[in-house]
Amino acid sequence: MLTRLLINRSYARLWAAGVISWVGDYVFDVTVILWISTILAADQPWAPAAVGGVLAAVVVPTVLISPIAGVYVDRWDNRRTMLGSDLLRMGLIGALALLPLLPEGTVPVGATLAVVYATVFVSTAISRFFTPARFAVVADVVEPDQRAKASGIGQASMAIAGIVGPPLAAPLLFGVGVGWALLINAASFFVSFLFLYGVRTPGPEAGRQVPQRPGLWSELRAGLAVVGGSRILVALLVSAMVANFGAYLLNTLNVFFVTDNLGASAQMYGFLGTAFGVGAVAGAALSGVAAQRVGLARTYWVGLIATGVVMAVYARSTTFAAGLLLLLVLAVPLAAMNTVVAPIVMRSVPGTCSDGSSAWSSPRYSSCR
C-alpha cells in the first residue's frame, strides 16, 4: 500500500531518505544558531556577528558553487553522488559533534567558531551537488506521467519537515547537550545513506553512444548568455537573490529578535520555524490558484511586495504570539513567489532547460531532465 502511494519501491526509498535528511537539516540549522547564541557567545555584544558568520558560511558556497554543481553532477553517476554526499556530511557533522563533548575550555571559543563555520561551509557546498543529483535520480526512477505526483510528494514532505524539525532542536540541545544533538543529525545522514543504497536506477542502454559534451566553462558561458539575454531572467535572478538574502538574515538573526523584542526564551525559537513552515505549505498550495487567475509574473511580484510589507510589520512586533502569526503570514507570499520561479524560468527559456542557464538562474533547478 505504501509503495503504491509512493509510486514505486525506489522512489519510496528516495522519499524516506529525503524526509530523514530534511528533518536532520532543520535540526542542525537551529542547533548551530542556538549553540552560538546561547552558549558560545552568550551575553556577548558580538553574538549577532558570530551568528552572522553562519550566514556567510551558507551564502558564499551557495553563490560560488551552485553555478558549476549542476554541470558537474550531470557528468557523474547521480546515485553515487548522493551516497558520497551523505557519507561526507555524516563524517563532517560527526567530527563537529566531538567539540562540545570535550571538557569545557579545551578548545577556545574563537577556534570553535572557526570549526563551526568551516563545517557549515563544506556541508553547504556538498549539498549543492546533492540536490541536483536527487532531482536527476527522481527523473530516472519515476515515469514521466508520475513525475508531477513525485514533485508534489517531495514538496509536501519538505514542508512537513520544516514544520517538525525546528522545534526538535531546542529540546535536544538543552536536554541532551549540543554534542548529542549534532550526533543525531550525523546519524540522520547515515540512515539516509542506507535508504539511498537500496535505490536502483536504470543503467545506460547497451550500445548507446554517449554524446560529446562541451567543456564546463563553455556550458557556463552559454548559460550566462541565456540569462543575460533575458530581461525576465535578469530581473528574476536579482530579485530572488535580494529576497533570499533577506530570508537568510531573518533565519540567522531571528533568535535575538525572539529574546530581545518578543520577550520569549531562546528555547521558543524553533517554533518560529514551525509557523513559517505552516505558512509555506499554505503559500505553495495557493500559488497554483493565484497563477491561474492572475498569471505567473503578477503572482511573483505581488508576492515579493507582500513579503516586504509583512516583514516590516513583523519587525515592529513585540509579543511572541504576534511574531508567530506574522511569520506564518510572511511565509505565504514568499512560498507562492518561490513556487512560480521554475515555471517562469521554463517559459523564458523555451525548448530545453540546460544545466548552464539553470545554474545561473536558480541553484534549485541546476540539473534539468
mmCIF file of C-alpha atoms in Angstrom:
data_model
loop_
_atom_site.group_PDB
_atom_site.id
_atom_site.type_symbol
_atom_site.label_atom_id
_atom_site.label_comp_id
_atom_site.label_asym_id
_atom_site.label_seq_id
_atom_site.Cartn_x
_atom_site.Cartn_y
_atom_site.Cartn_z
ATOM 1 C CA MET A 1 0.000 0.000 0.000
ATOM 2 C CA LEU A 2 2.740 2.471 0.984
ATOM 3 C CA THR A 3 4.802 1.559 -2.073
ATOM 4 C CA ARG A 4 1.781 2.165 -4.314
ATOM 5 C CA LEU A 5 1.176 5.541 -2.657
ATOM 6 C CA LEU A 6 4.844 6.460 -3.153
ATOM 7 C CA ILE A 7 4.829 5.411 -6.836
ATOM 8 C CA ASN A 8 7.420 2.597 -6.685
ATOM 9 C CA ARG A 9 9.954 0.974 -4.374
ATOM 10 C CA SER A 10 12.930 3.083 -5.476
ATOM 11 C CA TYR A 11 11.041 6.354 -5.117
ATOM 12 C CA ALA A 12 9.729 5.238 -1.706
ATOM 13 C CA ARG A 13 13.332 4.767 -0.543
ATOM 14 C CA LEU A 14 14.321 8.085 -2.086
ATOM 15 C CA TRP A 15 11.415 9.751 -0.301
ATOM 16 C CA ALA A 16 12.328 8.194 3.066
ATOM 17 C CA ALA A 17 15.946 9.308 2.677
ATOM 18 C CA GLY A 18 14.782 12.824 1.847
ATOM 19 C CA VAL A 19 12.429 13.135 4.803
ATOM 20 C CA ILE A 20 15.076 11.951 7.268
ATOM 21 C CA SER A 21 17.807 14.210 5.900
ATOM 22 C CA TRP A 22 15.474 17.235 5.646
ATOM 23 C CA VAL A 23 14.390 16.908 9.265
ATOM 24 C CA GLY A 24 18.053 16.451 10.218
ATOM 25 C CA ASP A 25 18.993 19.581 8.271
ATOM 26 C CA TYR A 26 16.386 21.692 10.065
ATOM 27 C CA VAL A 27 17.508 20.342 13.439
ATOM 28 C CA PHE A 28 21.144 21.067 12.555
ATOM 29 C CA ASP A 29 20.432 24.637 11.406
ATOM 30 C CA VAL A 30 18.562 25.575 14.569
ATOM 31 C CA THR A 31 21.042 23.709 16.795
ATOM 32 C CA VAL A 32 24.017 25.631 15.389
ATOM 33 C CA ILE A 33 22.296 29.000 15.800
ATOM 34 C CA LEU A 34 21.207 28.229 19.380
ATOM 35 C CA TRP A 35 24.655 26.826 20.227
ATOM 36 C CA ILE A 36 26.352 30.031 19.136
ATOM 37 C CA SER A 37 23.791 32.493 20.503
ATOM 38 C CA THR A 38 23.112 30.868 23.891
ATOM 39 C CA ILE A 39 26.385 29.097 24.715
ATOM 40 C CA LEU A 40 29.463 30.129 22.718
ATOM 41 C CA ALA A 41 28.572 33.828 22.526
ATOM 42 C CA ALA A 42 26.081 34.072 25.387
ATOM 43 C CA ASP A 43 25.605 37.670 26.646
ATOM 44 C CA GLN A 44 28.388 38.930 24.376
ATOM 45 C CA PRO A 45 27.944 42.136 22.319
ATOM 46 C CA TRP A 46 29.446 40.348 19.321
ATOM 47 C CA ALA A 47 26.924 37.487 19.446
ATOM 48 C CA PRO A 48 24.882 38.708 16.416
ATOM 49 C CA ALA A 49 28.084 38.976 14.383
ATOM 50 C CA ALA A 50 29.055 35.453 15.450
ATOM 51 C CA VAL A 51 25.697 34.081 14.327
ATOM 52 C CA GLY A 52 26.031 36.153 11.161
ATOM 53 C CA GLY A 53 29.136 34.125 10.369
ATOM 54 C CA VAL A 54 26.809 31.169 9.786
ATOM 55 C CA LEU A 55 25.019 33.266 7.161
ATOM 56 C CA ALA A 56 28.304 33.909 5.361
ATOM 57 C CA ALA A 57 29.234 30.224 5.558
ATOM 58 C CA VAL A 58 25.960 29.371 3.784
ATOM 59 C CA VAL A 59 25.803 32.189 1.225
ATOM 60 C CA VAL A 60 29.384 32.005 -0.081
ATOM 61 C CA PRO A 61 29.354 28.342 -1.210
ATOM 62 C CA THR A 62 25.792 28.735 -2.477
ATOM 63 C CA VAL A 63 26.810 31.619 -4.739
ATOM 64 C CA LEU A 64 30.183 30.219 -5.809
ATOM 65 C CA ILE A 65 29.404 26.523 -6.209
ATOM 66 C CA SER A 66 25.780 26.408 -7.378
ATOM 67 C CA PRO A 67 26.602 27.589 -10.931
ATOM 68 C CA ILE A 68 29.054 24.731 -11.514
ATOM 69 C CA ALA A 69 27.463 21.992 -9.397
ATOM 70 C CA GLY A 70 24.718 21.102 -11.853
ATOM 71 C CA VAL A 71 27.165 20.914 -14.742
ATOM 72 C CA TYR A 72 29.462 18.547 -12.843
ATOM 73 C CA VAL A 73 26.632 16.413 -11.487
ATOM 74 C CA ASP A 74 25.325 15.853 -14.998
ATOM 75 C CA ARG A 75 28.670 14.204 -15.802
ATOM 76 C CA TRP A 76 28.692 11.951 -12.723
ATOM 77 C CA ASP A 77 26.691 8.957 -11.552
ATOM 78 C CA ASN A 78 23.852 10.671 -9.682
ATOM 79 C CA ARG A 79 23.158 7.858 -7.218
ATOM 80 C CA ARG A 80 26.822 7.625 -6.247
ATOM 81 C CA THR A 81 26.943 11.401 -5.886
ATOM 82 C CA MET A 82 24.100 11.241 -3.371
ATOM 83 C CA LEU A 83 25.636 8.325 -1.466
ATOM 84 C CA GLY A 84 29.016 10.030 -1.292
ATOM 85 C CA SER A 85 27.427 13.306 -0.200
ATOM 86 C CA ASP A 86 25.604 11.627 2.682
ATOM 87 C CA LEU A 87 28.749 9.846 3.887
ATOM 88 C CA LEU A 88 30.815 13.037 3.698
ATOM 89 C CA ARG A 89 28.242 15.036 5.640
ATOM 90 C CA MET A 90 27.864 12.266 8.211
ATOM 91 C CA GLY A 91 31.601 12.348 8.874
ATOM 92 C CA LEU A 92 31.686 16.136 8.854
ATOM 93 C CA ILE A 93 28.859 16.648 11.359
ATOM 94 C CA GLY A 94 30.080 13.700 13.432
ATOM 95 C CA ALA A 95 33.516 15.303 13.746
ATOM 96 C CA LEU A 96 31.941 18.626 14.751
ATOM 97 C CA ALA A 97 29.926 16.813 17.441
ATOM 98 C CA LEU A 98 33.159 15.869 19.204
ATOM 99 C CA LEU A 99 33.958 19.515 20.033
ATOM 100 C CA PRO A 100 31.204 20.155 22.617
ATOM 101 C CA LEU A 101 31.855 16.717 24.146
ATOM 102 C CA LEU A 102 35.381 17.790 25.141
ATOM 103 C CA PRO A 103 35.978 19.284 28.617
ATOM 104 C CA GLU A 104 34.983 22.956 28.762
ATOM 105 C CA GLY A 105 37.826 25.271 27.799
ATOM 106 C CA THR A 106 39.776 22.626 25.861
ATOM 107 C CA VAL A 107 39.169 24.479 22.599
ATOM 108 C CA PRO A 108 38.964 28.306 22.666
ATOM 109 C CA VAL A 109 35.671 29.895 21.620
ATOM 110 C CA GLY A 110 37.280 31.531 18.587
ATOM 111 C CA ALA A 111 38.647 28.221 17.342
ATOM 112 C CA THR A 112 35.304 26.515 17.957
ATOM 113 C CA LEU A 113 33.514 29.175 15.909
ATOM 114 C CA ALA A 114 36.036 28.745 13.100
ATOM 115 C CA VAL A 115 35.389 24.989 13.034
ATOM 116 C CA VAL A 116 31.614 25.581 13.043
ATOM 117 C CA TYR A 117 31.865 27.998 10.113
ATOM 118 C CA ALA A 118 34.113 25.630 8.172
ATOM 119 C CA THR A 119 31.725 22.739 8.792
ATOM 120 C CA VAL A 120 28.692 24.734 7.649
ATOM 121 C CA PHE A 121 30.626 25.953 4.588
ATOM 122 C CA VAL A 122 31.697 22.470 3.479
ATOM 123 C CA SER A 123 28.310 20.915 4.293
ATOM 124 C CA THR A 124 26.540 23.585 2.230
ATOM 125 C CA ALA A 125 28.987 23.050 -0.632
ATOM 126 C CA ILE A 126 28.283 19.308 -0.609
ATOM 127 C CA SER A 127 24.528 19.933 -0.608
ATOM 128 C CA ARG A 128 24.920 21.961 -3.824
ATOM 129 C CA PHE A 129 25.876 18.692 -5.538
ATOM 130 C CA PHE A 130 23.382 16.510 -3.659
ATOM 131 C CA THR A 131 20.281 18.496 -4.623
ATOM 132 C CA PRO A 132 20.603 18.385 -8.440
ATOM 133 C CA ALA A 133 21.664 14.729 -8.203
ATOM 134 C CA ARG A 134 18.448 13.972 -6.322
ATOM 135 C CA PHE A 135 16.347 15.707 -8.970
ATOM 136 C CA ALA A 136 18.063 13.632 -11.641
ATOM 137 C CA VAL A 137 17.538 10.360 -9.747
ATOM 138 C CA VAL A 138 13.835 11.169 -9.334
ATOM 139 C CA ALA A 139 13.647 11.589 -13.117
ATOM 140 C CA ASP A 140 15.408 8.229 -13.549
ATOM 141 C CA VAL A 141 13.194 6.155 -11.242
ATOM 142 C CA VAL A 142 9.814 7.814 -11.887
ATOM 143 C CA GLU A 143 7.918 7.512 -15.154
ATOM 144 C CA PRO A 144 7.179 10.846 -16.913
ATOM 145 C CA ASP A 145 3.444 10.687 -16.204
ATOM 146 C CA GLN A 146 4.171 10.223 -12.470
ATOM 147 C CA ARG A 147 6.761 12.994 -12.053
ATOM 148 C CA ALA A 148 4.243 15.691 -11.161
ATOM 149 C CA LYS A 149 2.959 13.432 -8.369
ATOM 150 C CA ALA A 150 6.536 12.770 -7.217
ATOM 151 C CA SER A 151 7.262 16.502 -7.190
ATOM 152 C CA GLY A 152 4.146 17.175 -5.137
ATOM 153 C CA ILE A 153 5.038 14.447 -2.636
ATOM 154 C CA GLY A 154 8.555 15.844 -2.328
ATOM 155 C CA GLN A 155 7.396 19.442 -1.811
ATOM 156 C CA ALA A 156 4.812 18.416 0.778
ATOM 157 C CA SER A 157 7.329 16.238 2.623
ATOM 158 C CA MET A 158 9.910 19.024 2.694
ATOM 159 C CA ALA A 159 7.300 21.421 4.053
ATOM 160 C CA ILE A 160 6.291 18.961 6.773
ATOM 161 C CA ALA A 161 9.971 18.511 7.673
ATOM 162 C CA GLY A 162 10.162 22.288 8.031
ATOM 163 C CA ILE A 163 7.264 22.163 10.478
ATOM 164 C CA VAL A 164 8.512 19.197 12.519
ATOM 165 C CA GLY A 165 12.269 19.757 12.514
ATOM 166 C CA PRO A 166 12.876 23.212 14.083
ATOM 167 C CA PRO A 167 11.012 22.587 17.380
ATOM 168 C CA LEU A 168 13.062 19.421 17.950
ATOM 169 C CA ALA A 169 16.369 21.297 18.088
ATOM 170 C CA ALA A 170 15.926 23.204 21.357
ATOM 171 C CA PRO A 171 14.781 20.203 23.458
ATOM 172 C CA LEU A 172 17.685 18.163 22.076
ATOM 173 C CA LEU A 173 20.254 20.896 22.675
ATOM 174 C CA PHE A 174 19.108 21.861 26.170
ATOM 175 C CA GLY A 175 18.037 18.321 27.096
ATOM 176 C CA VAL A 176 20.927 16.091 25.996
ATOM 177 C CA GLY A 177 23.527 18.695 25.008
ATOM 178 C CA VAL A 178 24.983 20.102 21.795
ATOM 179 C CA GLY A 179 27.215 17.107 21.101
ATOM 180 C CA TRP A 180 24.412 14.562 21.172
ATOM 181 C CA ALA A 181 22.127 16.834 19.152
ATOM 182 C CA LEU A 182 24.802 17.025 16.445
ATOM 183 C CA LEU A 183 25.426 13.276 16.590
ATOM 184 C CA ILE A 184 21.727 12.672 15.970
ATOM 185 C CA ASN A 185 21.976 14.856 12.876
ATOM 186 C CA ALA A 186 25.055 12.933 11.720
ATOM 187 C CA ALA A 187 23.129 9.693 12.224
ATOM 188 C CA SER A 188 20.323 11.019 10.017
ATOM 189 C CA PHE A 189 22.753 11.153 7.087
ATOM 190 C CA PHE A 190 23.738 7.536 7.709
ATOM 191 C CA VAL A 191 20.095 6.427 7.753
ATOM 192 C CA SER A 192 19.543 8.417 4.556
ATOM 193 C CA PHE A 193 22.563 6.632 3.040
ATOM 194 C CA LEU A 194 21.050 3.230 3.875
ATOM 195 C CA PHE A 195 17.785 4.098 2.133
ATOM 196 C CA LEU A 196 19.583 5.537 -0.900
ATOM 197 C CA TYR A 197 21.744 2.429 -1.178
ATOM 198 C CA GLY A 198 18.601 0.462 -1.984
ATOM 199 C CA VAL A 199 17.570 2.793 -4.819
ATOM 200 C CA ARG A 200 18.035 1.232 -8.243
ATOM 201 C CA THR A 201 18.485 3.485 -11.258
ATOM 202 C CA PRO A 202 18.452 2.293 -14.887
ATOM 203 C CA GLY A 203 21.888 1.786 -16.421
ATOM 204 C CA PRO A 204 22.949 3.133 -19.822
ATOM 205 C CA GLU A 205 21.373 1.422 -22.799
ATOM 206 C CA ALA A 206 23.575 -1.182 -24.460
ATOM 207 C CA GLY A 207 25.387 0.168 -27.488
ATOM 208 C CA ARG A 208 24.207 3.702 -26.843
ATOM 209 C CA GLN A 209 26.700 6.334 -27.932
ATOM 210 C CA VAL A 210 27.472 8.925 -25.260
ATOM 211 C CA PRO A 211 27.172 12.330 -26.919
ATOM 212 C CA GLN A 212 30.171 14.617 -26.904
ATOM 213 C CA ARG A 213 29.620 17.424 -24.415
ATOM 214 C CA PRO A 214 31.133 20.896 -24.499
ATOM 215 C CA GLY A 215 33.573 21.876 -21.783
ATOM 216 C CA LEU A 216 32.497 23.040 -18.336
ATOM 217 C CA TRP A 217 33.252 26.704 -18.917
ATOM 218 C CA SER A 218 31.601 26.623 -22.333
ATOM 219 C CA GLU A 219 28.365 25.411 -20.736
ATOM 220 C CA LEU A 220 28.596 28.048 -18.010
ATOM 221 C CA ARG A 221 29.222 30.821 -20.545
ATOM 222 C CA ALA A 222 26.296 29.588 -22.615
ATOM 223 C CA GLY A 223 24.071 29.600 -19.544
ATOM 224 C CA LEU A 224 25.210 33.092 -18.570
ATOM 225 C CA ALA A 225 24.478 34.280 -22.107
ATOM 226 C CA VAL A 226 20.937 32.892 -21.873
ATOM 227 C CA VAL A 227 20.321 34.610 -18.531
ATOM 228 C CA GLY A 228 21.968 37.880 -19.580
ATOM 229 C CA GLY A 229 19.962 37.970 -22.790
ATOM 230 C CA SER A 230 16.618 37.752 -20.998
ATOM 231 C CA ARG A 231 15.319 40.762 -19.083
ATOM 232 C CA ILE A 232 12.877 38.457 -17.297
ATOM 233 C CA LEU A 233 15.625 36.121 -16.077
ATOM 234 C CA VAL A 234 17.854 39.023 -15.007
ATOM 235 C CA ALA A 235 15.005 40.587 -13.022
ATOM 236 C CA LEU A 236 14.141 37.203 -11.543
ATOM 237 C CA LEU A 237 17.753 36.490 -10.603
ATOM 238 C CA VAL A 238 18.354 39.865 -8.937
ATOM 239 C CA SER A 239 15.050 39.950 -7.051
ATOM 240 C CA ALA A 240 15.374 36.328 -5.938
ATOM 241 C CA MET A 241 18.911 36.962 -4.669
ATOM 242 C CA VAL A 242 17.758 40.003 -2.680
ATOM 243 C CA ALA A 243 14.711 38.184 -1.276
ATOM 244 C CA ASN A 244 16.671 35.083 -0.330
ATOM 245 C CA PHE A 245 19.426 37.176 1.248
ATOM 246 C CA GLY A 246 16.746 38.791 3.413
ATOM 247 C CA ALA A 247 15.410 35.345 4.292
ATOM 248 C CA TYR A 248 18.908 34.204 5.275
ATOM 249 C CA LEU A 249 19.281 37.270 7.512
ATOM 250 C CA LEU A 250 15.911 36.579 9.103
ATOM 251 C CA ASN A 251 16.738 32.931 9.791
ATOM 252 C CA THR A 252 20.151 33.797 11.193
ATOM 253 C CA LEU A 253 19.332 36.755 13.433
ATOM 254 C CA ASN A 254 15.774 35.839 14.426
ATOM 255 C CA VAL A 255 16.938 34.180 17.642
ATOM 256 C CA PHE A 256 17.965 37.596 19.016
ATOM 257 C CA PHE A 257 14.670 39.108 17.895
ATOM 258 C CA VAL A 258 12.852 36.384 19.845
ATOM 259 C CA THR A 259 14.706 37.090 23.081
ATOM 260 C CA ASP A 260 15.170 40.871 22.826
ATOM 261 C CA ASN A 261 11.993 42.053 21.069
ATOM 262 C CA LEU A 262 9.395 39.326 21.516
ATOM 263 C CA GLY A 263 10.275 38.665 25.155
ATOM 264 C CA ALA A 264 10.497 34.878 24.786
ATOM 265 C CA SER A 265 13.242 32.427 25.699
ATOM 266 C CA ALA A 266 15.642 31.052 23.113
ATOM 267 C CA GLN A 267 14.013 27.642 23.554
ATOM 268 C CA MET A 268 10.950 29.014 21.735
ATOM 269 C CA TYR A 269 12.997 29.932 18.657
ATOM 270 C CA GLY A 270 12.268 26.667 16.850
ATOM 271 C CA PHE A 271 8.516 27.285 16.928
ATOM 272 C CA LEU A 272 9.010 30.257 14.618
ATOM 273 C CA GLY A 273 10.311 27.770 12.072
ATOM 274 C CA THR A 274 7.167 25.718 12.558
ATOM 275 C CA ALA A 275 4.959 28.765 11.957
ATOM 276 C CA PHE A 276 6.963 29.600 8.854
ATOM 277 C CA GLY A 277 6.598 26.014 7.627
ATOM 278 C CA VAL A 278 2.816 26.083 8.031
ATOM 279 C CA GLY A 279 2.650 29.326 6.073
ATOM 280 C CA ALA A 280 4.913 27.882 3.384
ATOM 281 C CA VAL A 281 2.573 24.909 2.928
ATOM 282 C CA ALA A 282 -0.382 27.270 2.538
ATOM 283 C CA GLY A 283 1.539 29.517 0.148
ATOM 284 C CA ALA A 284 2.613 26.638 -2.059
ATOM 285 C CA ALA A 285 -0.971 25.363 -2.189
ATOM 286 C CA LEU A 286 -2.384 28.788 -3.055
ATOM 287 C CA SER A 287 0.264 29.599 -5.655
ATOM 288 C CA GLY A 288 -1.332 27.365 -8.291
ATOM 289 C CA VAL A 289 -4.709 29.078 -7.920
ATOM 290 C CA ALA A 290 -3.095 32.521 -7.934
ATOM 291 C CA ALA A 291 -1.006 31.754 -11.015
ATOM 292 C CA GLN A 292 -4.078 30.584 -12.936
ATOM 293 C CA ARG A 293 -6.120 33.642 -12.023
ATOM 294 C CA VAL A 294 -3.595 36.490 -12.225
ATOM 295 C CA GLY A 295 -0.645 34.925 -14.052
ATOM 296 C CA LEU A 296 2.841 33.794 -13.054
ATOM 297 C CA ALA A 297 4.547 37.184 -13.271
ATOM 298 C CA ARG A 298 1.919 39.003 -11.210
ATOM 299 C CA THR A 299 1.932 36.243 -8.598
ATOM 300 C CA TYR A 300 5.696 36.709 -8.308
ATOM 301 C CA TRP A 301 5.860 40.496 -7.969
ATOM 302 C CA VAL A 302 2.791 40.731 -5.745
ATOM 303 C CA GLY A 303 4.339 38.045 -3.533
ATOM 304 C CA LEU A 304 7.590 39.994 -3.432
ATOM 305 C CA ILE A 305 5.869 43.213 -2.339
ATOM 306 C CA ALA A 306 3.626 41.429 0.162
ATOM 307 C CA THR A 307 6.642 39.705 1.707
ATOM 308 C CA GLY A 308 8.370 43.060 2.217
ATOM 309 C CA VAL A 309 5.280 44.653 3.778
ATOM 310 C CA VAL A 310 4.695 41.794 6.219
ATOM 311 C CA MET A 311 8.410 41.757 7.074
ATOM 312 C CA ALA A 312 8.216 45.450 8.014
ATOM 313 C CA VAL A 313 5.221 44.768 10.271
ATOM 314 C CA TYR A 314 6.971 41.742 11.801
ATOM 315 C CA ALA A 315 9.978 43.924 12.635
ATOM 316 C CA ARG A 316 7.732 46.076 14.847
ATOM 317 C CA SER A 317 6.041 43.195 16.705
ATOM 318 C CA THR A 318 6.585 42.984 20.455
ATOM 319 C CA THR A 319 4.902 39.746 21.558
ATOM 320 C CA PHE A 320 5.741 36.147 20.737
ATOM 321 C CA ALA A 321 2.166 35.340 19.690
ATOM 322 C CA ALA A 322 2.117 38.245 17.243
ATOM 323 C CA GLY A 323 5.520 37.205 15.920
ATOM 324 C CA LEU A 324 4.328 33.644 15.319
ATOM 325 C CA LEU A 325 1.240 34.828 13.447
ATOM 326 C CA LEU A 326 3.139 37.355 11.327
ATOM 327 C CA LEU A 327 5.855 34.872 10.404
ATOM 328 C CA LEU A 328 3.176 32.409 9.307
ATOM 329 C CA VAL A 329 1.589 35.141 7.159
ATOM 330 C CA LEU A 330 5.021 36.163 5.834
ATOM 331 C CA ALA A 331 5.708 32.654 4.563
ATOM 332 C CA VAL A 332 2.546 32.548 2.421
ATOM 333 C CA PRO A 333 3.547 35.110 -0.256
ATOM 334 C CA LEU A 334 7.200 34.073 -0.037
ATOM 335 C CA ALA A 335 6.344 30.428 -0.748
ATOM 336 C CA ALA A 336 3.976 31.416 -3.554
ATOM 337 C CA MET A 337 6.737 33.537 -5.059
ATOM 338 C CA ASN A 338 9.274 30.704 -4.880
ATOM 339 C CA THR A 339 6.816 28.197 -6.340
ATOM 340 C CA VAL A 340 6.277 30.157 -9.564
ATOM 341 C CA VAL A 341 10.001 30.726 -10.180
ATOM 342 C CA ALA A 342 10.501 27.418 -12.026
ATOM 343 C CA PRO A 343 7.557 27.873 -14.436
ATOM 344 C CA ILE A 344 8.714 31.425 -15.205
ATOM 345 C CA VAL A 345 12.247 30.210 -15.931
ATOM 346 C CA MET A 346 10.989 27.364 -18.128
ATOM 347 C CA ARG A 347 8.706 29.719 -20.045
ATOM 348 C CA SER A 348 11.531 32.211 -20.531
ATOM 349 C CA VAL A 349 13.914 29.513 -21.832
ATOM 350 C CA PRO A 350 11.737 27.589 -24.299
ATOM 351 C CA GLY A 351 12.642 24.202 -25.666
ATOM 352 C CA THR A 352 15.252 22.810 -23.330
ATOM 353 C CA CYS A 353 16.485 23.561 -19.861
ATOM 354 C CA SER A 354 20.250 23.466 -19.991
ATOM 355 C CA ASP A 355 22.421 22.973 -16.947
ATOM 356 C CA GLY A 356 24.260 26.195 -17.613
ATOM 357 C CA SER A 357 21.288 28.532 -17.796
ATOM 358 C CA SER A 358 19.503 26.928 -14.859
ATOM 359 C CA ALA A 359 22.635 27.064 -12.737
ATOM 360 C CA TRP A 360 22.893 30.800 -13.231
ATOM 361 C CA SER A 361 19.213 31.468 -12.753
ATOM 362 C CA SER A 362 18.446 29.302 -9.722
ATOM 363 C CA PRO A 363 20.521 26.824 -7.731
ATOM 364 C CA ARG A 364 17.371 24.876 -7.022
ATOM 365 C CA TYR A 365 16.981 23.935 -10.668
ATOM 366 C CA SER A 366 20.613 23.375 -11.583
ATOM 367 C CA SER A 367 20.025 19.987 -13.178
ATOM 368 C CA CYS A 368 17.100 19.702 -15.550
ATOM 369 C CA ARG A 369 15.993 16.489 -17.169
#
